[in-house]
Structures are given as C-alpha cells and as structure tokens.
Amino acid sequence: MKVTKKIERAESEGRCYWSFEYFPPKTATGVINLYDRMERMYQLGPEFIDVTWNAGGSSSDVTMQVCQTAQSVYGLETCMHLTCTNMPREKIDTALKEAKAAGIQNILALRGDPPRGQENWTKCETGFSYATDLVKYIRQEYGDYFCIGVAAYPEGHTENPDKAEDMKHLKDKVDAGADYIVTQLFYDTDLFLEWLAQCREIGIDIPVLPGIMPIQSFGGFKRMTTLCKTYVPPEIHAALEPIKDDDKAVKEYGVKLAVDMCNKMKDAGVRGFHFYTLNLERSTRLILEGLGFVAPVEQVRPLPWNPSLAKNREKENVRPIFWKNRTRSYILRTESWDDFPNGRWGDSRSPAFGEIDGYGVALKYPAEECLAMWNHPQSVNDIFTLFAKYCMNELNALPWSDQPLYPESEVIRTRLADINSRGFLTINSQPAVDGALSSHPVYGWGPKNGFVYQKAYLEFFASPEAVDKVIEKINKHYPYVTYYAVNRQGDLRTNTQGDSPNAVTWGVFPGQEIVQPTIVESASFMAWKDEAFELWNKWGALYEKGSPCATAVGSIYDSWFLMNVVDNNFKDDQGIFSIFDEREATPPASR
C-alpha cells in the first residue's frame, strides 16, 4: 500500500501516526539482528518503515534484501531509499524493477551525499544530478505505481545558503510528482514550525513528516549535528553538558527531549512523525510510550500472525501453526506456490512445501552465542532444564524459538516449565481463549468490535515411552483432544479422521464471515517435522563428536517423537495440561 494511503486513513481517523528508519548493517549477523528488531518493533505500530541506500549504492544489495524481507516476511510496509550518487541509470532501473517485483510501492528519492572520501558531489555518467530529476524519471517510467517521498531541510540545505532558493527546489520536487516529504533531523521545534508554515504558503500541500533523531550518546549527537550543520538551541547544550559522560542520563534526556518536541508539534497540528532509529529500539519505544502513542490492534495484528505484503501472497489468510516461531522459514519454503491458503483452506492448499535443503536450516545465533546460552548439557536431563529455563524467561532463545515466549503464554508459563522439566520439550504453544474482544491487548487481533477464540495447543518432543503413555491417556479419557506424533523416520501416529485441517484460532467480526487464520493439518506437519528435527542435528554439531553433549542431543534427534496436541474443548483453559499429570486422569465428564 502507498504511504500516502496509510497517512490519509490515519488522518481520517483523527489519530497520530509514525514511521521508522533503518540502515543496512555491514555484516550478515547484523542483518539477522536487525530482522529481530524490526519484527519486535512491528508491535509498536509504524505506518511504514524505510531503509537507507548508501552513497553510490554501495550497500544496495543489502538494502534490497532488507526491504524485500521486511515486506514479504514481516509484513512491514516498506519504503526504499534510492539515490543519484554514483548511480548510472541502468542501476536505478534495476533497483526500481526489483522493488516493484517485491511488492514495494514506496520510494524515497534522494540526490544523496558524496561518496566517502569525496568532498564534492558529482554527477555519474548516464545518471541524474538532482532528486527532482529522479522523481521525474520514476514518474515517466512507472506512472503512479510508486508513492514517492523526498527529503527537505527545515534549516536549509548545507550546500545552499539561500533558503528561498532551497524552498523553491523543494517545490520543484513536489511539482515533479513527489507525494510526501520527510525532513532532515532538527532540534529547534519553532524553526521547523515556521518552515512548515512557509511550505504551506507557497503551495506545498502534501504530507510533511518531521524527522526525529533521539539522542543516543553525547559523542554521536555532536558528530551528527556537526556533520549536518544542525542548529542546537542553547538550552539543549546546557542540559547535556553536565551529563555528557553519563550515557544512561544522556539517553534518558534524549527521550524526554523527543517527547517534548513531538508534543509541541502535535499541539501545533502536526500528526505524523518519522523516527531515525539508528537501528536501535529502546529509545523509540520509550518515546512512543511517553507520547501515549498506541497503534490500533487491527493495525498491529490484523491476523494472529504478521501478514506478508508480497504481491503474490496478498490473498493469504491461513497458515499452519507449526512455523509460528520461524516465519522466515515458512515464507521461503512456500515462495514458489502459485496460490496461498485463504478462506477455509479448501482447494487452494499448495501441493508441496519446498525442500529444506533449498535454503538450509541453521541456528539463529553464531556458535559462540549458542554455546554461551545452552552451555554443555551432559545428559537429556540437562536439556530438560534448559527448556524449563526458557519457559521461565531465564533463557533468551532455543533453536526453535528465537525470542522469549509470547505474552499470551504468561497464563500457562509455570505449567509449561513443569512439563518441560519432566521431559515434554515444548517448542510451540498457545492457551485456550473463549471469546476475547478483538481489541484485547494480549489476545486481540483483527477488526474492531469482534471476538476471537483459540484452542489450547502444545507441540513438543518426547521419548517414545512418554508418547505411548500420552496417547494411551488421550484415547481413554480425552475425547476432545486430537494429536499427531511423528519420529524422524516419518512414522506417523494420529487419532484424526481424514486430512481435513483443524482451525485452532478463529475470529467473529461484524459484517463478515468467520475468519480461521491458523490451522493444524497433516501435510504441513509432515513438512515441518524435517525442519524441526534438523535443528537438533545443528545443535548437536556445536559439540565434539562422541562427547556427552553431542550424545545427549543426538539421542533425541535419533529416536524421539515430535507431537502436537489440540484440546478442541476451548472452554477448558487448563484441561490440556492434565494429560501430562502423573496421577490418574480425571474423566472429562467431571471436569
């Protein structure tokens, strides 16, 4: 969707809106960490994000990769920066073509800074001299497909001392076809508001987003304001001087300053704000909290999972639950599908998942970090302890879960830790929910004024002996429970009849049919089990072959089962855990 459409919607609803800027990291590990951060910051509700493009496109491949992943995997509306610096027309054509193919509809058209080590900006052969030329070219080649943003300088461009002429150049960019404006950073709010009034006076009536850069450190603040020749009011200098050597105090002041600036602009009628995050999360989150900016639930969670914004997945509204914690893997393994599940799954199910060898299964963190987290388990009991610690937030990640448990799992956290300590190693779970409001801060998703439901679900590894006992107990005492269990070799055990999918989340909303976005079914479970077992293999490879650590991990890989259990009685919020109690089960009729 175009940025301007999202802005129009926010303004029609009378609410403030915000966006985040990221830059492409220089290392592969940095890119992975950025994805984690972007996924978490999705919950802060930005209308869009943008990703910078280094001078001369030196990081262009990474920029494109980050944009494509943000758009297709994490469902973030993405704007890609595009500069003229050292960019021949052929490279610009390639970038625009790839952006369109990825479903990206937003471009921030910039002249760009001189390449590092070069003092003055020079035109590239077959390239463009000014952002205005780039805007015209995009409009010429793509019509109104792209929503085009441009940059503006409330204090005037550093290379042009004539502010009136600088304002004329901005108007030229708007007349050439720009749709919205993002400003350079500033710290003088009065100066920005005066400049904004001047924009309106000369007929610039498109949205203008003030660029807010939270102060993260005194040294970084000095470097950035010196580089950009940004005016800093005396009171800011005075506030920073006594705390300049205290990084924590500087960050706290930076948050307070940004909150005060945004509130002043909000009082003057400004509704949109663009945050230069510097790929950092905490300050931006605290600023939004300080402003009381909370995105509507229907925007942050239109479905229980983040919908992809890739063009070929625009109708997708059903996914199997198994990849809940490995979204990127699911996207990659289904990217060649022609149709995606929608409605009630039905015939639109694609025939096959991509082979895991097509992209590889890997641990999320480097080996050193993995070893620091998981240490050297000498036995399967040590592995039980690791899983239990993860459930209690004493461990940040496991191979199947890159982040801590979701907030919805808080009500079952201690029960999860208990069964993990007894050898039922959970890698996915959700509690039962019986008609929570769609606006509920933890369980809510979808349009307003609706109700959402979900069945209790557990997915875990267990020994063959433990699986036998669980299945025996389910068959005797739990008529509402269905299960699938499979080992690495593909021996499947189940009590389901047929291959029909079982909806484990659904929502009821005014004026539309029931939505069933998350399911359990056999074909996808069998595809998932290969990936799930392979992660044990990757974990075991961290240790010396034949060592107690490798042997403990390997024993689970070789002989255990992956099992999922659904309690279809969604009105019994804790019933699923009684299956694992060591005492005799209570007959369901008396529960």
Short mmCIF file of N, CA and C in Angstrom, two decimals, residues 444-550:
data_model
loop_
_atom_site.label_atom_id
_atom_site.label_comp_id
_atom_site.label_asym_id
_atom_site.label_seq_id
_atom_site.Cartn_x
_atom_site.Cartn_y
_atom_site.Cartn_z
N GLY A 444 -6.05 -10.07 21.43
CA GLY A 444 -6.81 -9.47 20.34
C GLY A 444 -6.10 -9.45 19.00
N TRP A 445 -6.89 -9.51 17.94
CA TRP A 445 -6.41 -9.34 16.56
C TRP A 445 -7.63 -9.08 15.68
N GLY A 446 -7.38 -8.56 14.49
CA GLY A 446 -8.46 -8.36 13.53
C GLY A 446 -9.24 -7.08 13.74
N PRO A 447 -10.31 -6.90 12.95
CA PRO A 447 -11.12 -5.67 13.01
C PRO A 447 -11.72 -5.43 14.39
N LYS A 448 -12.05 -4.16 14.65
CA LYS A 448 -12.63 -3.80 15.95
C LYS A 448 -14.03 -4.38 16.11
N ASN A 449 -14.45 -4.45 17.36
CA ASN A 449 -15.79 -4.91 17.73
C ASN A 449 -16.04 -6.38 17.39
N GLY A 450 -14.98 -7.16 17.36
CA GLY A 450 -15.11 -8.59 17.12
C GLY A 450 -14.75 -9.40 18.35
N PHE A 451 -14.81 -10.73 18.20
CA PHE A 451 -14.44 -11.64 19.26
C PHE A 451 -13.50 -12.71 18.70
N VAL A 452 -12.48 -13.08 19.48
CA VAL A 452 -11.50 -14.04 18.99
C VAL A 452 -11.46 -15.26 19.92
N TYR A 453 -11.14 -16.39 19.31
CA TYR A 453 -11.14 -17.67 20.00
C TYR A 453 -9.88 -18.44 19.62
N GLN A 454 -9.44 -19.31 20.52
CA GLN A 454 -8.39 -20.25 20.14
C GLN A 454 -8.43 -21.47 21.05
N LYS A 455 -8.01 -22.59 20.46
CA LYS A 455 -7.94 -23.85 21.19
C LYS A 455 -6.56 -23.98 21.83
N ALA A 456 -6.52 -24.60 22.99
CA ALA A 456 -5.22 -24.86 23.61
C ALA A 456 -4.41 -25.78 22.70
N TYR A 457 -3.14 -25.43 22.54
CA TYR A 457 -2.27 -26.19 21.63
C TYR A 457 -0.90 -26.35 22.26
N LEU A 458 -0.35 -27.55 22.16
CA LEU A 458 1.02 -27.81 22.60
C LEU A 458 1.73 -28.62 21.52
N GLU A 459 2.97 -28.27 21.27
CA GLU A 459 3.83 -29.03 20.36
C GLU A 459 5.13 -29.30 21.09
N PHE A 460 5.58 -30.55 21.09
CA PHE A 460 6.71 -30.90 21.94
C PHE A 460 7.44 -32.13 21.39
N PHE A 461 8.67 -32.28 21.82
CA PHE A 461 9.42 -33.51 21.61
C PHE A 461 9.28 -34.37 22.87
N ALA A 462 9.14 -35.68 22.66
CA ALA A 462 9.03 -36.58 23.81
C ALA A 462 9.58 -37.95 23.41
N SER A 463 10.02 -38.68 24.39
CA SER A 463 10.57 -40.02 24.14
C SER A 463 9.45 -40.95 23.67
N PRO A 464 9.79 -42.04 22.99
CA PRO A 464 8.76 -42.99 22.55
C PRO A 464 7.91 -43.50 23.71
N GLU A 465 8.54 -43.77 24.86
CA GLU A 465 7.80 -44.28 26.01
C GLU A 465 6.80 -43.24 26.51
N ALA A 466 7.23 -41.97 26.56
CA ALA A 466 6.33 -40.92 27.02
C ALA A 466 5.18 -40.71 26.04
N VAL A 467 5.48 -40.80 24.75
CA VAL A 467 4.42 -40.66 23.74
C VAL A 467 3.39 -41.77 23.88
N ASP A 468 3.85 -42.99 24.12
CA ASP A 468 2.93 -44.11 24.33
C ASP A 468 1.96 -43.81 25.47
N LYS A 469 2.48 -43.31 26.58
CA LYS A 469 1.64 -43.04 27.74
C LYS A 469 0.65 -41.92 27.46
N VAL A 470 1.11 -40.87 26.77
CA VAL A 470 0.22 -39.75 26.45
C VAL A 470 -0.91 -40.21 25.53
N ILE A 471 -0.56 -40.98 24.51
CA ILE A 471 -1.57 -41.46 23.57
C ILE A 471 -2.58 -42.37 24.27
N GLU A 472 -2.08 -43.23 25.13
CA GLU A 472 -2.98 -44.12 25.88
C GLU A 472 -3.96 -43.32 26.73
N LYS A 473 -3.45 -42.29 27.38
CA LYS A 473 -4.30 -41.47 28.25
C LYS A 473 -5.33 -40.69 27.43
N ILE A 474 -4.89 -40.14 26.28
CA ILE A 474 -5.83 -39.40 25.41
C ILE A 474 -6.94 -40.33 24.92
N ASN A 475 -6.56 -41.50 24.47
CA ASN A 475 -7.55 -42.44 23.92
C ASN A 475 -8.56 -42.88 24.98
N LYS A 476 -8.13 -42.96 26.23
CA LYS A 476 -9.02 -43.42 27.30
C LYS A 476 -9.91 -42.31 27.86
N HIS A 477 -9.34 -41.12 28.01
CA HIS A 477 -10.01 -40.11 28.84
C HIS A 477 -10.29 -38.76 28.17
N TYR A 478 -9.80 -38.53 26.96
CA TYR A 478 -9.88 -37.19 26.40
C TYR A 478 -10.50 -37.20 24.99
N PRO A 479 -11.82 -37.30 24.92
CA PRO A 479 -12.47 -37.37 23.61
C PRO A 479 -12.37 -36.08 22.80
N TYR A 480 -12.07 -34.96 23.48
CA TYR A 480 -11.98 -33.69 22.78
C TYR A 480 -10.59 -33.40 22.22
N VAL A 481 -9.64 -34.25 22.53
CA VAL A 481 -8.24 -33.99 22.17
C VAL A 481 -7.86 -34.76 20.91
N THR A 482 -7.20 -34.05 19.98
CA THR A 482 -6.64 -34.69 18.79
C THR A 482 -5.13 -34.49 18.79
N TYR A 483 -4.44 -35.41 18.12
CA TYR A 483 -2.98 -35.33 18.14
C TYR A 483 -2.38 -35.87 16.86
N TYR A 484 -1.14 -35.44 16.61
CA TYR A 484 -0.25 -36.04 15.61
C TYR A 484 1.08 -36.27 16.31
N ALA A 485 1.71 -37.42 16.05
CA ALA A 485 3.05 -37.68 16.57
C ALA A 485 3.85 -38.36 15.48
N VAL A 486 5.10 -37.91 15.28
CA VAL A 486 5.92 -38.47 14.21
C VAL A 486 7.38 -38.47 14.66
N ASN A 487 8.12 -39.52 14.27
CA ASN A 487 9.55 -39.53 14.55
C ASN A 487 10.32 -39.07 13.32
N ARG A 488 11.62 -39.03 13.44
CA ARG A 488 12.44 -38.54 12.34
C ARG A 488 12.29 -39.38 11.09
N GLN A 489 12.02 -40.65 11.26
CA GLN A 489 11.90 -41.55 10.12
C GLN A 489 10.56 -41.42 9.41
N GLY A 490 9.62 -40.66 10.00
CA GLY A 490 8.33 -40.44 9.34
C GLY A 490 7.22 -41.35 9.77
N ASP A 491 7.38 -42.09 10.89
CA ASP A 491 6.32 -42.97 11.39
C ASP A 491 5.27 -42.11 12.10
N LEU A 492 4.10 -41.99 11.47
CA LEU A 492 3.07 -41.06 11.96
C LEU A 492 2.01 -41.79 12.76
N ARG A 493 1.65 -41.20 13.91
CA ARG A 493 0.57 -41.71 14.74
C ARG A 493 -0.43 -40.57 14.95
N THR A 494 -1.71 -40.84 14.80
CA THR A 494 -2.72 -39.79 14.96
C THR A 494 -4.07 -40.41 15.27
N ASN A 495 -4.95 -39.64 15.90
CA ASN A 495 -6.32 -40.08 16.11
C ASN A 495 -7.31 -39.26 15.29
N THR A 496 -6.80 -38.48 14.32
CA THR A 496 -7.69 -37.70 13.47
C THR A 496 -8.25 -38.57 12.35
N GLN A 497 -9.39 -38.17 11.86
CA GLN A 497 -10.04 -38.90 10.77
C GLN A 497 -9.90 -38.07 9.50
N GLY A 498 -9.20 -38.56 8.51
CA GLY A 498 -9.03 -37.82 7.26
C GLY A 498 -7.97 -36.75 7.37
N ASP A 499 -7.86 -35.96 6.31
CA ASP A 499 -6.80 -34.94 6.23
C ASP A 499 -7.33 -33.51 6.37
N SER A 500 -8.56 -33.37 6.82
CA SER A 500 -9.14 -32.02 6.91
C SER A 500 -8.38 -31.19 7.94
N PRO A 501 -8.17 -29.92 7.66
CA PRO A 501 -7.49 -29.04 8.63
C PRO A 501 -8.36 -28.77 9.84
N ASN A 502 -7.71 -28.53 10.95
CA ASN A 502 -8.38 -28.23 12.22
C ASN A 502 -8.03 -26.79 12.59
N ALA A 503 -9.01 -25.90 12.57
CA ALA A 503 -8.76 -24.49 12.91
C ALA A 503 -8.48 -24.38 14.41
N VAL A 504 -7.35 -23.75 14.76
CA VAL A 504 -7.01 -23.58 16.17
C VAL A 504 -7.11 -22.12 16.62
N THR A 505 -7.28 -21.20 15.68
CA THR A 505 -7.69 -19.83 16.02
C THR A 505 -8.77 -19.41 15.04
N TRP A 506 -9.72 -18.61 15.51
CA TRP A 506 -10.73 -18.06 14.63
C TRP A 506 -11.29 -16.79 15.25
N GLY A 507 -11.90 -15.98 14.40
CA GLY A 507 -12.45 -14.72 14.85
C GLY A 507 -13.81 -14.46 14.23
N VAL A 508 -14.67 -13.80 15.00
CA VAL A 508 -16.01 -13.44 14.55
C VAL A 508 -16.10 -11.92 14.57
N PHE A 509 -16.34 -11.33 13.40
CA PHE A 509 -16.31 -9.87 13.27
C PHE A 509 -17.58 -9.37 12.58
N PRO A 510 -17.99 -8.16 12.89
CA PRO A 510 -19.22 -7.63 12.30
C PRO A 510 -19.14 -7.58 10.77
N GLY A 511 -20.19 -8.07 10.12
CA GLY A 511 -20.32 -7.90 8.69
C GLY A 511 -19.43 -8.77 7.82
N GLN A 512 -18.86 -9.84 8.36
CA GLN A 512 -18.04 -10.72 7.54
C GLN A 512 -18.10 -12.15 8.08
N GLU A 513 -17.73 -13.10 7.21
CA GLU A 513 -17.78 -14.49 7.62
C GLU A 513 -16.68 -14.77 8.65
N ILE A 514 -16.81 -15.90 9.33
CA ILE A 514 -15.82 -16.28 10.35
C ILE A 514 -14.45 -16.45 9.70
N VAL A 515 -13.44 -15.90 10.34
CA VAL A 515 -12.06 -15.97 9.85
C VAL A 515 -11.33 -17.05 10.64
N GLN A 516 -10.66 -17.97 9.93
CA GLN A 516 -9.93 -19.07 10.58
C GLN A 516 -8.48 -19.05 10.11
N PRO A 517 -7.64 -18.21 10.70
CA PRO A 517 -6.31 -17.97 10.12
C PRO A 517 -5.21 -18.95 10.49
N THR A 518 -5.42 -19.79 11.52
CA THR A 518 -4.36 -20.69 11.95
C THR A 518 -4.91 -22.10 12.09
N ILE A 519 -4.20 -23.06 11.50
CA ILE A 519 -4.72 -24.43 11.45
C ILE A 519 -3.65 -25.44 11.83
N VAL A 520 -4.11 -26.67 12.08
CA VAL A 520 -3.25 -27.85 12.21
C VAL A 520 -3.73 -28.86 11.17
N GLU A 521 -2.84 -29.41 10.40
CA GLU A 521 -3.20 -30.46 9.45
C GLU A 521 -1.96 -31.28 9.10
N SER A 522 -2.18 -32.46 8.55
CA SER A 522 -1.12 -33.45 8.46
C SER A 522 -0.02 -33.12 7.45
N ALA A 523 -0.37 -32.61 6.27
CA ALA A 523 0.63 -32.39 5.23
C ALA A 523 1.68 -31.38 5.67
N SER A 524 1.23 -30.28 6.25
CA SER A 524 2.20 -29.27 6.68
C SER A 524 2.98 -29.75 7.90
N PHE A 525 2.35 -30.56 8.78
CA PHE A 525 3.07 -31.09 9.93
C PHE A 525 4.20 -32.01 9.49
N MET A 526 3.95 -32.82 8.48
CA MET A 526 4.99 -33.72 7.98
C MET A 526 6.12 -32.94 7.31
N ALA A 527 5.80 -31.82 6.68
CA ALA A 527 6.85 -30.98 6.09
C ALA A 527 7.66 -30.29 7.19
N TRP A 528 6.96 -29.85 8.23
CA TRP A 528 7.62 -29.16 9.33
C TRP A 528 8.53 -30.07 10.13
N LYS A 529 8.16 -31.35 10.28
CA LYS A 529 8.93 -32.24 11.16
C LYS A 529 10.38 -32.37 10.69
N ASP A 530 10.63 -32.35 9.37
CA ASP A 530 12.01 -32.45 8.87
C ASP A 530 12.85 -31.27 9.38
N GLU A 531 12.28 -30.11 9.32
CA GLU A 531 12.98 -28.91 9.79
C GLU A 531 13.17 -28.94 11.29
N ALA A 532 12.11 -29.35 12.01
CA ALA A 532 12.18 -29.37 13.47
C ALA A 532 13.24 -30.34 13.97
N PHE A 533 13.33 -31.53 13.36
CA PHE A 533 14.35 -32.50 13.77
C PHE A 533 15.76 -32.04 13.36
N GLU A 534 15.86 -31.41 12.22
CA GLU A 534 17.19 -30.98 11.74
C GLU A 534 17.82 -29.97 12.69
N LEU A 535 17.01 -29.21 13.38
CA LEU A 535 17.56 -28.24 14.34
C LEU A 535 18.27 -28.95 15.51
N TRP A 536 17.80 -30.14 15.88
CA TRP A 536 18.56 -30.93 16.86
C TRP A 536 19.93 -31.28 16.31
N ASN A 537 19.96 -31.64 15.06
CA ASN A 537 21.22 -32.01 14.42
C ASN A 537 22.19 -30.83 14.42
N LYS A 538 21.67 -29.63 14.13
CA LYS A 538 22.51 -28.43 14.14
C LYS A 538 23.01 -28.11 15.54
N TRP A 539 22.16 -28.32 16.51
CA TRP A 539 22.57 -28.09 17.90
C TRP A 539 23.68 -29.07 18.28
N GLY A 540 23.49 -30.34 17.97
CA GLY A 540 24.49 -31.35 18.31
C GLY A 540 25.83 -31.10 17.65
N ALA A 541 25.81 -30.47 16.45
CA ALA A 541 27.05 -30.20 15.72
C ALA A 541 27.93 -29.16 16.41
N LEU A 542 27.39 -28.47 17.42
CA LEU A 542 28.19 -27.50 18.17
C LEU A 542 29.25 -28.19 19.03
N TYR A 543 29.04 -29.47 19.30
CA TYR A 543 29.89 -30.18 20.25
C TYR A 543 30.77 -31.22 19.54
N GLU A 544 31.82 -31.59 20.19
CA GLU A 544 32.72 -32.59 19.62
C GLU A 544 32.00 -33.92 19.45
N LYS A 545 32.21 -34.54 18.31
CA LYS A 545 31.55 -35.80 18.01
C LYS A 545 31.90 -36.84 19.07
N GLY A 546 30.89 -37.54 19.58
CA GLY A 546 31.10 -38.56 20.59
C GLY A 546 31.14 -38.05 22.01
N SER A 547 31.11 -36.74 22.19
CA SER A 547 31.13 -36.17 23.54
C SER A 547 29.77 -36.39 24.21
N PRO A 548 29.70 -36.30 25.55
CA PRO A 548 28.40 -36.45 26.23
C PRO A 548 27.35 -35.46 25.72
N CYS A 549 27.77 -34.25 25.40
CA CYS A 549 26.83 -33.24 24.89
C CYS A 549 26.23 -33.68 23.56
N ALA A 550 27.10 -34.05 22.62
CA ALA A 550 26.63 -34.49 21.30
C ALA A 550 25.76 -35.73 21.43
#
